[in-house]
Short mmCIF file of C-alpha atoms in Angstrom, two decimals:
data_model
loop_
_atom_site.label_atom_id
_atom_site.label_comp_id
_atom_site.label_asym_id
_atom_site.label_seq_id
_atom_site.Cartn_x
_atom_site.Cartn_y
_atom_site.Cartn_z
CA MET A 165 74.37 137.10 67.42
CA ASP A 166 76.13 133.99 65.83
CA LEU A 167 77.05 134.59 62.72
CA ASP A 168 76.23 132.65 59.66
CA PRO A 169 77.83 129.43 59.59
CA SER A 170 78.28 129.74 55.48
CA LEU A 171 80.34 132.39 56.51
CA VAL A 172 82.92 131.73 59.27
CA ASP A 173 84.81 129.85 56.41
CA ARG A 174 84.41 132.60 53.75
CA THR A 175 85.89 135.35 55.19
CA ASN A 176 88.97 136.96 58.10
CA ILE A 177 86.43 137.69 61.19
CA CYS A 178 85.60 135.21 63.64
CA SER A 179 83.24 136.43 66.70
CA THR A 180 84.21 135.83 70.32
CA PRO A 181 83.02 137.12 73.23
CA ALA A 182 84.95 139.98 73.82
CA ARG A 183 86.27 141.04 70.81
CA VAL A 184 86.64 140.69 66.97
CA LEU A 185 89.60 138.71 65.75
CA ALA A 186 91.18 139.04 62.18
CA VAL A 187 92.50 135.26 61.96
CA GLY A 188 92.85 132.18 59.38
CA LEU A 189 93.40 131.78 56.39
CA LEU A 190 93.88 134.82 53.09
CA THR A 191 90.92 135.56 51.25
CA PRO A 192 91.41 136.62 47.66
CA PRO A 193 88.65 140.23 47.31
CA SER A 194 86.44 137.76 44.41
CA GLU A 195 85.63 135.73 47.77
CA ARG A 196 85.08 137.51 50.37
CA LYS A 197 82.11 138.38 51.74
CA ARG A 198 81.23 142.50 52.19
CA VAL A 199 81.10 142.60 56.82
CA SER A 200 76.90 144.47 55.98
CA GLN A 201 76.02 140.68 56.46
CA LEU A 202 77.30 140.14 59.68
CA GLU A 203 75.94 141.20 62.25
CA LEU A 204 78.55 141.03 65.40
CA GLU A 205 77.87 140.50 69.31
CA GLY A 206 79.04 142.70 71.75
CA HIS A 207 79.71 146.23 69.74
CA ASP A 208 78.02 149.34 69.02
CA LYS A 209 75.54 149.40 66.52
CA LYS A 210 77.20 152.18 65.04
CA ARG A 211 80.18 150.56 64.00
CA VAL A 212 77.91 148.66 61.43
CA LYS A 213 75.11 150.87 60.67
CA LEU A 214 74.07 152.24 57.29
CA GLU A 215 73.19 155.34 57.64
CA TRP A 216 74.77 158.51 56.41
CA PRO A 217 76.09 160.45 57.21
CA GLN A 218 77.09 160.18 60.84
CA LYS A 219 77.58 162.90 63.15
CA LYS A 220 81.51 163.44 64.32
CA ASN A 221 82.57 161.95 67.78
CA GLU A 222 78.64 161.06 68.44
CA ASN A 223 80.57 158.84 71.14
CA ALA A 224 83.94 158.80 72.73
CA ASP A 225 84.48 155.49 72.57
CA THR A 226 83.59 154.28 69.43
CA PRO A 227 86.00 155.67 66.61
CA SER A 228 84.60 157.11 63.80
CA TYR A 229 85.36 156.21 60.35
CA SER A 230 84.07 158.73 57.90
CA ASP A 231 87.44 160.34 56.20
CA SER A 232 86.43 163.38 55.71
CA ASP A 233 85.02 166.38 58.11
CA SER A 234 82.52 167.08 55.72
CA GLU A 235 78.39 165.42 56.30
CA SER A 236 78.80 163.94 52.61
CA ASP A 237 78.34 160.80 51.96
CA GLY A 238 81.37 158.14 53.47
CA PRO A 239 82.84 155.27 51.98
CA THR A 240 81.26 152.28 51.52
CA LEU A 241 81.88 149.29 54.26
CA SER A 242 83.55 147.01 52.28
CA GLN A 243 86.49 150.10 51.62
CA ARG A 244 87.04 151.18 54.62
CA VAL A 245 86.87 147.22 56.08
CA SER A 246 89.49 146.30 53.71
CA ARG A 247 92.12 148.21 54.88
CA PHE A 248 91.90 146.05 58.02
CA SER A 249 91.55 142.88 56.40
CA VAL A 250 93.94 140.25 56.40
CA TYR A 251 94.55 139.98 52.66
CA SER A 252 95.48 144.51 52.67
CA LEU A 253 98.02 143.65 54.99
CA ARG A 254 99.57 140.84 54.03
CA ASN A 255 100.62 142.50 51.16
CA LYS A 256 101.48 145.58 52.50
CA ALA A 257 103.62 143.04 54.24
CA SER A 258 104.87 141.21 51.52
CA GLN A 259 105.35 144.73 49.68
CA SER A 260 107.01 146.74 52.38
CA GLY A 261 109.52 143.43 53.30
CA PRO A 262 110.59 140.71 56.37
CA SER A 263 110.90 143.87 59.07
CA CYS A 264 106.76 145.20 58.40
CA ALA A 265 105.78 141.06 58.08
CA SER A 266 106.93 140.49 61.41
CA ARG A 267 103.30 142.52 62.64
CA ARG A 268 101.39 139.69 61.32
CA VAL A 269 99.97 136.94 63.76
CA ASP A 270 100.50 133.65 62.31
CA VAL A 271 98.35 130.45 64.08
CA PRO A 272 101.36 127.64 64.90
CA THR A 273 101.00 124.49 62.27
CA ARG A 274 103.79 122.82 64.58
CA SER A 275 100.97 121.04 66.03
CA VAL A 276 100.35 119.48 61.72
CA LEU A 277 104.07 118.73 61.23
CA ARG A 278 103.50 115.98 64.67
CA SER A 279 100.98 114.32 62.83
CA PHE A 280 102.91 113.19 60.16
CA VAL A 281 102.27 109.27 59.69
CA SER A 282 103.24 106.16 57.48
CA SER A 283 101.53 102.36 56.31
CA ASN A 284 104.45 100.19 56.15
CA LYS A 285 102.51 98.78 53.40
CA SER A 286 100.82 100.90 50.97
CA ASP A 287 103.01 104.29 51.53
CA VAL A 288 106.57 102.43 51.38
CA PHE A 289 107.63 102.16 47.06
CA LYS A 290 110.48 100.27 46.17
CA CYS A 291 112.54 101.12 43.23
CA GLN A 292 113.50 97.90 40.89
CA SER A 293 116.56 97.52 39.61
CA ILE A 294 116.94 97.13 35.85
CA TYR A 295 120.39 94.35 37.18
CA ASP A 296 119.98 90.92 37.89
CA ASN A 297 122.83 90.76 39.83
CA VAL A 298 121.90 94.47 41.64
CA TYR A 299 119.23 94.23 44.35
CA VAL A 300 119.07 97.53 45.34
CA ASN A 301 118.11 101.03 43.44
CA ILE A 302 119.00 104.12 45.16
CA PRO A 303 116.88 107.28 44.25
CA TYR A 304 119.18 110.32 44.08
CA ALA A 305 115.84 113.01 42.95
CA CYS A 306 112.65 112.82 43.47
CA SER A 307 109.83 115.81 42.03
CA TYR A 308 106.10 115.68 42.07
CA SER A 309 104.26 117.06 39.00
CA ASN A 310 102.67 120.21 39.40
CA ALA A 311 99.47 118.77 39.47
CA ALA A 312 100.19 117.34 41.99
CA ARG A 313 101.42 120.31 44.05
CA ARG A 314 98.12 121.91 43.31
CA GLY A 315 95.79 118.73 44.60
CA GLY A 316 95.93 117.05 41.51
CA THR A 317 96.98 113.59 41.01
CA PRO A 318 99.51 112.90 42.52
CA HIS A 319 102.31 111.77 40.52
CA LEU A 320 105.75 111.64 41.60
CA ALA A 321 109.14 110.95 39.58
CA VAL A 322 112.12 109.44 41.59
CA ALA A 323 115.29 109.44 39.16
CA THR A 324 117.74 106.72 39.99
CA GLU A 325 122.01 105.71 40.36
CA GLN A 326 121.22 103.41 37.22
CA GLY A 327 119.71 105.97 34.25
CA THR A 328 116.04 105.28 35.27
CA ILE A 329 112.72 107.60 35.96
CA ASP A 330 109.97 106.38 37.73
CA ILE A 331 106.68 107.93 37.94
CA LEU A 332 104.71 106.34 40.80
CA THR A 333 101.01 107.20 41.86
CA THR A 334 101.32 108.11 45.94
CA SER A 335 97.43 108.16 46.13
CA LYS A 336 96.29 107.01 49.24
CA ARG A 337 95.27 103.08 49.53
CA ASP A 338 94.01 100.73 51.88
CA ASP A 339 97.54 98.21 53.11
CA TRP A 340 95.82 95.47 51.33
CA ASP A 341 95.36 97.21 47.85
CA VAL A 342 97.66 96.50 45.04
CA GLU A 343 100.35 99.03 43.98
CA PRO A 344 99.18 101.20 41.22
CA GLN A 345 100.98 100.87 38.26
CA ARG A 346 103.82 102.95 37.37
CA VAL A 347 105.72 103.97 34.24
CA THR A 348 109.32 103.22 33.51
CA LEU A 349 111.69 105.69 31.18
CA GLN A 350 115.04 105.30 30.84
CA PRO A 351 116.80 108.32 29.53
CA HIS A 352 120.54 107.74 30.36
CA ALA A 353 122.57 105.55 31.03
CA ASN A 354 123.74 107.11 34.46
CA GLY A 355 122.95 108.24 37.82
CA VAL A 356 120.20 110.58 37.34
CA PHE A 357 121.28 113.53 39.56
CA ASP A 358 117.77 115.94 39.07
CA VAL A 359 114.68 115.84 37.47
CA LYS A 360 111.84 117.98 36.63
CA TRP A 361 108.67 118.21 35.35
CA SER A 362 107.85 121.12 32.56
CA PRO A 363 105.28 123.84 34.27
CA SER A 364 101.67 122.05 31.72
CA ASP A 365 103.05 118.43 33.20
CA THR A 366 103.86 116.92 29.41
CA LEU A 367 107.51 116.83 29.60
CA ILE A 368 110.34 116.08 32.50
CA ALA A 369 113.74 116.81 32.17
CA THR A 370 116.63 114.88 33.74
CA ALA A 371 120.05 115.54 34.50
CA SER A 372 123.36 113.17 34.70
CA GLY A 373 125.96 111.95 34.97
CA ASP A 374 127.22 111.11 31.32
CA HIS A 375 127.28 115.42 30.94
CA SER A 376 124.21 115.64 29.40
CA VAL A 377 120.14 117.28 29.73
CA ARG A 378 117.59 115.54 28.08
CA ILE A 379 113.76 116.13 27.68
CA THR A 380 111.86 113.05 27.69
CA THR A 381 107.44 112.93 26.44
CA ILE A 382 105.19 110.81 28.98
CA ALA A 383 102.50 110.69 26.21
CA SER A 384 101.43 106.92 25.22
CA SER A 385 101.03 107.48 22.11
CA VAL A 386 104.69 108.34 21.45
CA SER A 387 106.59 104.27 21.48
CA GLU A 388 109.10 103.92 24.28
CA GLN A 389 112.41 104.20 21.35
CA ASP A 390 111.20 107.68 20.51
CA ARG A 391 109.84 109.17 24.04
CA THR A 392 113.31 111.14 24.25
CA LEU A 393 113.06 114.13 22.49
CA HIS A 394 115.91 116.68 23.07
CA VAL A 395 120.07 115.77 24.51
CA LEU A 396 121.31 118.21 24.97
CA ARG A 397 125.33 119.07 26.09
CA GLY A 398 126.86 121.69 26.88
CA HIS A 399 128.68 120.94 30.21
CA GLU A 400 131.79 119.59 30.89
CA GLY A 401 131.31 117.74 33.73
CA THR A 402 127.74 115.72 35.91
CA VAL A 403 124.67 118.19 35.46
CA LYS A 404 123.74 118.76 38.56
CA SER A 405 120.52 121.16 38.60
CA ILE A 406 118.08 122.18 36.29
CA ALA A 407 114.88 124.52 36.27
CA TRP A 408 112.08 125.04 34.12
CA ASP A 409 111.75 128.91 33.34
CA PRO A 410 107.54 129.22 33.74
CA ALA A 411 106.25 131.66 31.99
CA HIS A 412 108.12 129.38 28.93
CA ASP A 413 106.20 126.59 28.97
CA GLY A 414 108.75 122.94 27.95
CA ALA A 415 110.47 125.37 25.30
CA MET A 416 113.26 126.82 28.20
CA LEU A 417 114.68 125.47 30.61
CA CYS A 418 118.46 126.34 32.50
CA SER A 419 121.24 123.87 33.85
CA GLY A 420 124.30 123.96 36.15
CA GLY A 421 127.44 121.54 36.33
CA ARG A 422 129.74 120.68 37.95
CA ASP A 423 132.05 122.64 35.44
CA GLY A 424 130.98 125.20 37.60
CA GLY A 425 129.13 126.84 34.94
CA ILE A 426 125.21 127.87 33.54
CA CYS A 427 123.83 126.77 30.49
CA LEU A 428 120.40 128.71 28.71
CA TRP A 429 118.43 125.91 26.43
CA ASP A 430 115.72 126.77 24.11
CA LEU A 431 114.54 124.14 22.31
CA ARG A 432 112.41 126.30 19.12
CA VAL A 433 115.59 128.74 18.34
CA GLY A 434 118.42 126.98 19.82
CA GLU A 435 121.11 126.75 18.32
CA ARG A 436 122.32 123.67 16.27
CA SER A 437 126.09 122.14 16.97
CA GLU A 438 128.49 120.70 14.10
CA ALA A 439 127.30 117.23 15.74
CA GLY A 440 124.24 118.20 15.10
CA GLN A 441 122.63 118.43 18.53
CA LEU A 442 121.30 121.10 20.14
CA ALA A 443 123.69 124.18 21.97
CA PRO A 444 122.64 126.53 24.59
CA VAL A 445 121.53 130.16 23.36
CA LEU A 446 123.59 131.77 26.40
CA SER A 447 126.41 129.86 28.97
CA ILE A 448 127.86 131.34 31.71
CA PRO A 449 130.95 129.90 32.68
CA ARG A 450 132.15 129.84 36.05
CA ALA A 451 128.87 131.13 37.50
CA HIS A 452 130.30 131.60 40.95
CA ASP A 453 134.04 132.71 40.10
CA LEU A 454 134.06 135.95 40.05
CA GLN A 455 137.18 137.13 40.71
CA GLY A 456 138.86 135.31 37.80
CA LYS A 457 141.01 132.87 37.03
CA PRO A 458 141.14 130.59 40.46
CA THR A 459 144.52 130.20 41.04
CA LYS A 460 146.36 126.95 42.27
CA PRO A 461 146.85 125.44 45.08
CA LYS A 462 150.57 125.59 46.33
CA ALA A 463 151.85 122.22 47.16
CA PRO A 464 154.40 121.32 50.29
CA ARG A 465 157.97 120.84 48.69
CA GLY A 466 157.76 116.11 47.91
CA LYS A 467 154.50 116.44 47.37
CA ILE A 468 151.83 116.94 44.13
CA ALA A 469 149.43 119.49 44.31
CA PRO A 470 146.40 119.65 44.63
CA SER A 471 143.67 120.11 41.67
CA ILE A 472 141.41 123.38 41.92
CA PRO A 473 138.98 123.18 43.78
CA LEU A 474 135.28 123.42 41.72
CA GLN A 475 132.97 125.54 42.08
CA SER A 476 130.01 123.05 41.34
CA ILE A 477 126.30 124.86 40.35
CA THR A 478 124.64 122.58 43.17
CA HIS A 479 120.83 124.69 42.06
CA LEU A 480 119.39 126.42 39.94
CA LEU A 481 115.72 128.43 40.80
CA TYR A 482 113.86 131.09 38.86
CA THR A 483 112.40 134.11 40.86
CA ASP A 484 108.03 135.64 40.79
CA THR A 485 109.88 138.68 41.76
CA HIS A 486 111.77 139.36 38.32
CA PRO A 487 110.86 137.71 35.41
CA TYR A 488 113.81 136.55 33.84
CA GLY A 489 116.08 136.23 37.19
CA VAL A 490 117.28 133.01 37.98
CA ILE A 491 118.83 132.35 41.04
CA SER A 492 122.27 130.01 41.69
CA SER A 493 124.30 128.44 44.63
CA SER A 494 127.41 126.71 45.20
CA SER A 495 129.22 123.60 46.34
CA SER A 496 132.24 125.99 47.55
CA GLU A 497 130.20 128.85 50.02
CA GLY A 498 126.86 130.34 50.74
CA ILE A 499 126.48 133.21 47.84
CA LEU A 500 123.81 132.76 45.88
CA ASN A 501 123.76 134.85 43.00
CA LEU A 502 120.56 136.81 40.84
CA TRP A 503 121.13 136.64 36.72
CA ASP A 504 119.21 137.70 34.36
CA VAL A 505 119.54 135.55 31.14
CA ARG A 506 118.44 138.51 28.97
CA LEU A 507 122.00 140.33 29.30
CA PRO A 508 124.10 138.54 32.11
CA SER A 509 126.98 141.11 32.10
CA ASP A 510 126.29 144.73 32.78
CA ASN A 511 129.27 145.81 30.89
CA THR A 512 128.94 144.59 27.30
CA THR A 513 132.40 146.68 25.45
CA THR A 514 135.11 145.08 24.33
CA THR A 515 138.28 146.67 22.62
CA ARG A 516 140.50 144.80 20.51
CA SER A 517 144.54 145.32 20.05
CA LYS A 518 146.99 145.92 18.56
CA ALA A 519 147.40 142.85 16.88
CA LYS A 520 143.92 142.70 15.54
CA ARG A 521 142.98 140.16 18.29
CA PRO A 522 138.80 138.99 18.45
CA PRO A 523 137.37 140.65 21.35
CA LYS A 524 137.18 139.56 24.06
CA GLN A 525 134.28 138.87 26.03
CA GLN A 526 133.53 140.42 28.88
CA ARG A 527 132.55 138.33 32.31
CA PRO A 528 128.88 137.77 33.06
CA LYS A 529 127.66 140.06 36.31
CA PRO A 530 124.71 138.79 38.15
CA LEU A 531 122.19 141.42 39.35
CA PHE A 532 122.37 140.64 42.83
CA THR A 533 125.07 138.80 45.10
CA SER A 534 124.29 137.95 48.34
CA GLY A 535 125.96 137.17 51.58
CA ASP A 536 127.59 134.57 53.16
CA PRO A 537 125.81 133.83 56.07
CA THR A 538 127.63 130.37 56.49
CA THR A 539 130.50 131.72 58.13
CA TYR A 540 129.41 132.67 61.17
CA ALA A 541 131.29 133.00 64.78
CA GLY A 542 134.21 134.23 62.88
CA ALA A 543 134.61 131.96 60.58
CA ARG A 544 136.77 132.21 57.21
CA ARG A 545 136.14 129.51 54.76
CA GLY A 546 132.28 129.78 53.71
CA ARG A 547 130.66 126.71 53.65
CA GLY A 548 128.24 125.15 50.32
CA LEU A 549 124.64 125.27 49.47
CA THR A 550 123.02 121.42 48.44
CA THR A 551 119.47 123.45 47.59
CA LEU A 552 117.12 125.99 46.99
CA ALA A 553 113.47 126.74 47.83
CA LEU A 554 111.34 129.08 47.44
CA GLY A 555 109.07 131.28 49.95
CA THR A 556 105.69 131.44 48.95
CA GLY A 557 102.23 132.64 50.72
CA PRO A 558 102.94 132.72 54.30
CA SER A 559 106.72 132.75 53.26
CA ALA A 560 106.71 135.31 50.41
CA ALA A 561 109.89 136.84 48.88
CA LEU A 562 111.72 134.89 51.01
CA VAL A 563 114.49 132.09 49.85
CA PHE A 564 115.62 129.08 51.87
CA ALA A 565 119.38 127.08 51.46
CA LEU A 566 120.27 124.11 52.82
CA GLY A 567 123.30 124.27 53.21
CA ILE A 568 125.97 121.46 54.88
CA ASP A 569 126.73 123.34 57.94
CA SER A 570 123.23 121.03 58.79
CA ARG A 571 121.38 124.53 58.60
CA VAL A 572 118.86 126.22 56.98
CA HIS A 573 119.54 129.94 56.04
CA THR A 574 117.21 132.44 54.89
CA TYR A 575 117.51 135.17 52.03
CA THR A 576 115.48 138.17 51.14
CA LEU A 577 114.30 139.11 47.58
CA PRO A 578 115.37 140.37 45.28
CA THR A 579 118.55 141.65 46.84
CA LEU A 580 118.91 138.45 48.23
CA VAL A 581 120.51 139.94 51.97
CA PRO A 582 121.00 136.99 53.89
CA LEU A 583 118.74 137.64 57.03
CA SER A 584 120.40 134.50 59.07
CA GLY A 585 124.25 133.44 59.94
CA HIS A 586 125.00 136.68 62.40
CA GLY A 587 125.33 135.27 65.04
CA ALA A 588 128.28 135.62 67.90
CA SER A 589 128.30 131.72 68.60
CA VAL A 590 128.73 128.57 67.13
CA SER A 591 124.89 127.47 68.68
CA MET A 592 123.19 130.03 66.95
CA VAL A 593 120.52 129.75 70.14
CA ASP A 594 119.24 132.35 69.90
CA GLU A 595 118.66 133.12 65.94
CA SER A 596 115.90 133.60 64.75
CA TYR A 597 116.22 132.81 61.15
CA LEU A 598 118.16 129.98 60.92
CA TYR A 599 116.13 126.46 61.13
CA ALA A 600 118.13 123.60 62.62
CA ASP A 601 118.61 120.80 64.43
CA PRO A 602 120.78 119.31 66.76
CA ARG A 603 120.90 115.57 64.74
CA MET A 604 120.67 116.94 61.88
CA LYS A 605 123.52 116.08 59.80
CA THR A 606 123.53 117.57 55.64
CA ALA A 607 127.04 117.64 55.39
CA SER A 608 126.73 115.51 52.14
CA PHE A 609 125.08 116.84 48.62
CA TYR A 610 122.74 114.14 48.00
CA VAL A 611 121.08 115.22 50.58
CA ARG A 612 117.54 117.80 49.68
CA MET A 613 115.15 120.10 50.63
CA ALA A 614 111.65 121.49 49.99
CA ALA A 615 109.13 123.27 50.35
CA SER A 616 105.41 123.04 50.65
CA PRO A 617 102.63 124.48 47.90
CA CYS A 618 101.09 126.23 50.95
CA GLY A 619 104.39 127.85 51.88
CA ARG A 620 103.67 126.61 55.77
CA TRP A 621 106.70 124.45 55.68
CA LEU A 622 110.36 122.70 54.90
CA ALA A 623 111.25 119.33 54.43
CA THR A 624 114.78 118.11 54.92
CA GLY A 625 116.19 114.93 54.43
CA GLY A 626 119.08 113.77 56.96
CA GLY A 627 122.88 112.31 56.68
CA ASN A 628 122.89 109.36 59.01
CA GLU A 629 119.81 106.62 60.34
CA GLY A 630 117.41 107.32 57.83
CA ARG A 631 115.76 110.45 59.36
CA ALA A 632 114.05 113.75 57.74
CA TYR A 633 113.17 116.42 59.31
CA LEU A 634 110.27 119.46 58.89
CA TYR A 635 109.74 122.98 60.19
CA ASP A 636 107.01 125.11 60.25
CA ILE A 637 108.82 128.12 57.89
CA SER A 638 105.44 130.80 59.02
CA THR A 639 106.43 133.10 60.47
CA ALA A 640 110.01 133.12 58.66
CA GLY A 641 112.07 136.57 58.30
CA ARG A 642 109.32 138.23 60.99
CA VAL A 643 111.10 139.04 64.66
CA GLY A 644 109.63 137.11 67.32
CA GLY A 645 108.65 133.64 65.34
CA ILE A 646 109.64 131.54 68.67
CA GLY A 647 109.06 128.24 68.65
CA SER A 648 109.59 128.10 65.11
CA ALA A 649 112.53 128.98 64.01
CA GLY A 650 115.94 128.65 65.40
CA TRP A 651 118.31 125.48 67.13
CA GLY A 652 116.22 121.77 67.97
CA ALA A 653 113.03 123.44 66.53
CA GLY A 654 113.04 120.47 63.71
CA VAL A 655 110.24 117.32 63.50
CA GLU A 656 111.76 114.39 63.57
CA LEU A 657 110.65 111.00 60.14
CA ARG A 658 112.34 108.42 60.94
CA GLY A 659 111.31 105.39 58.97
CA GLN A 660 113.63 104.39 56.98
CA LYS A 661 117.74 103.21 56.38
CA GLY A 662 120.72 105.34 55.12
CA GLU A 663 120.82 108.70 54.65
CA VAL A 664 117.87 110.11 53.09
CA GLY A 665 118.10 112.51 50.19
CA ALA A 666 115.99 113.62 48.28
CA VAL A 667 112.41 114.87 49.21
CA ASP A 668 109.17 116.36 47.66
CA TRP A 669 105.67 118.60 48.59
CA ALA A 670 102.71 117.83 47.15
CA GLU A 671 99.55 118.48 48.75
CA GLY A 672 98.49 116.81 52.06
CA MET A 673 101.69 114.59 50.95
CA LEU A 674 105.23 114.74 51.45
CA ALA A 675 107.49 111.93 50.15
CA THR A 676 111.16 111.20 51.44
CA CYS A 677 113.65 108.79 48.93
CA ALA A 678 116.30 107.11 51.44
CA ASP A 679 119.74 104.67 50.48
CA ASP A 680 117.86 101.70 51.06
CA GLY A 681 116.42 101.85 47.80
CA THR A 682 113.01 102.89 48.99
CA VAL A 683 110.30 106.00 48.19
CA ARG A 684 108.15 106.83 51.71
CA VAL A 685 105.24 109.09 51.82
CA TRP A 686 103.56 111.03 54.35
CA ARG A 687 100.66 112.54 55.29
CA PRO A 688 99.26 114.73 58.17
CA ASP A 689 96.34 112.34 60.48
CA ILE A 690 96.33 113.97 64.00
CA ASP A 691 93.90 110.81 65.45
CA LEU A 692 96.08 107.95 64.40
CA SER A 693 99.68 110.25 65.44
CA ARG A 694 98.10 110.66 68.89
CA ARG A 695 97.37 106.66 68.81
CA CYS A 696 100.70 105.89 67.31
CA ARG A 697 102.00 107.86 70.43
CA GLU A 698 99.41 105.93 72.89
CA ASP A 699 100.55 102.52 72.22
CA PRO A 700 104.61 102.83 69.94
CA GLN A 701 104.55 98.83 70.68
CA GLU A 702 101.51 97.95 68.77
CA MET A 703 101.32 100.62 66.33
CA GLY A 704 105.29 100.22 65.64
CA TRP A 705 104.92 97.14 63.32
CA ASN A 706 102.08 98.93 60.07
CA TRP A 707 102.99 102.86 60.44
CA ALA A 708 106.00 104.83 61.53
CA TRP A 709 105.08 108.63 62.45
CA SER A 710 106.81 112.13 63.86
CA THR A 711 108.72 112.81 66.82
CA ASP A 712 109.81 115.65 68.04
CA ALA A 713 113.48 115.89 67.54
#
């Protein structure tokens, strides 16, 4: 008999002529329908028979679901079937790690990535310059609001080299419709390298080249002169990355800078500095220099010695596997550190010398430190990382890192064990946990990466010819994900000029920022992408579309 149409999208079971196959999206237990409401075609009625007790081994070809040798009432059908549902198996797999999760079968979504298109009129936004003699305002960073990632109004904050923040509404519109009114903020007079929305989308944090972090409100009731609520100064160089604490909405955040330090800020009870500005409640200097004081390189005779290389903090990421954990990456290596911001050092004992000097503070130590997957093929020198992305859904318990070696590496949580970078050759043809493409070049630290809200896709920028790349990570961390990971696994987006740096996802769309001063929005549309491939000369006037890299 046919299935009830109302149950097709509400369960993890679909009917086929020969078997029952458990596929599809995960269904929470509260929304899962009981199997007793289904009539399965082509199966013995004893599999869904409700009369209890059932005779043991009544039919050798039909397995019994009884968990007891007695003839007492057995478990309910929902209890028995829940052990084999996709939802329960996915929970067990995510708790057991990638090796167990590899047994789960996912539907490939590469065909969806190949359907991304972008209008040359309604999906392109220009970053306006605030100077009369400058025509191009390069976007450095972009971030969709948290509501946009959940399917709400797609508000995109774009940070530029002139210190402005443009808040765009990237909803789908017709080519003849005017652009929705944008909001422009000016929190800095220097380039802004990172921008993040608070969890409730009421505040925006910006990291700038003026060595400061600024907190700005977007409330319309506040005048433009009073929108900057806090100016945070604790770094000795450019601030490169910021991250809000998801457990303390609009109250706590951390920042990482070019000086190699990490600062934790509490906007509620932070100590005031002598200048009256907010001071960090916790500082971790040289967070990726755990070997002690760096040594200055020696110079050849008659030449000036080079300066000590800086291990800049390139990205900070709060993890959902540790309530107080922050992951940091560096510009000089592929090593990740997981910090406990409550107590960053595991040794707080101090000693006083005979001269009664002030006690020497112990160097903070991370909870976990990863290996370096960028030192593949016997290389001694590591490559830095530009961006981190936290996996969700099918890629949960994983962290993805984009390196300047033009590869996306995979780490496990919470131990940060690298899954990629163990190949014997540079080509990494057999690498199952690595995402790369021959045309993808990410040697610049301006090139970023972002994971989609569904946890199935990654988007990265590109260092040349206006290219961006999409990867299917639905089988990440599991052996057998052929066609999803490895060398040449990318889908290419090409519709801008120069370097494509910042990228970010919202529900059903992707934004890419390029050096030509434009922000382009991409959306999946299978019918339109098919028409673009069938008639590229005609469709190329109005559309840009994804292609196999």
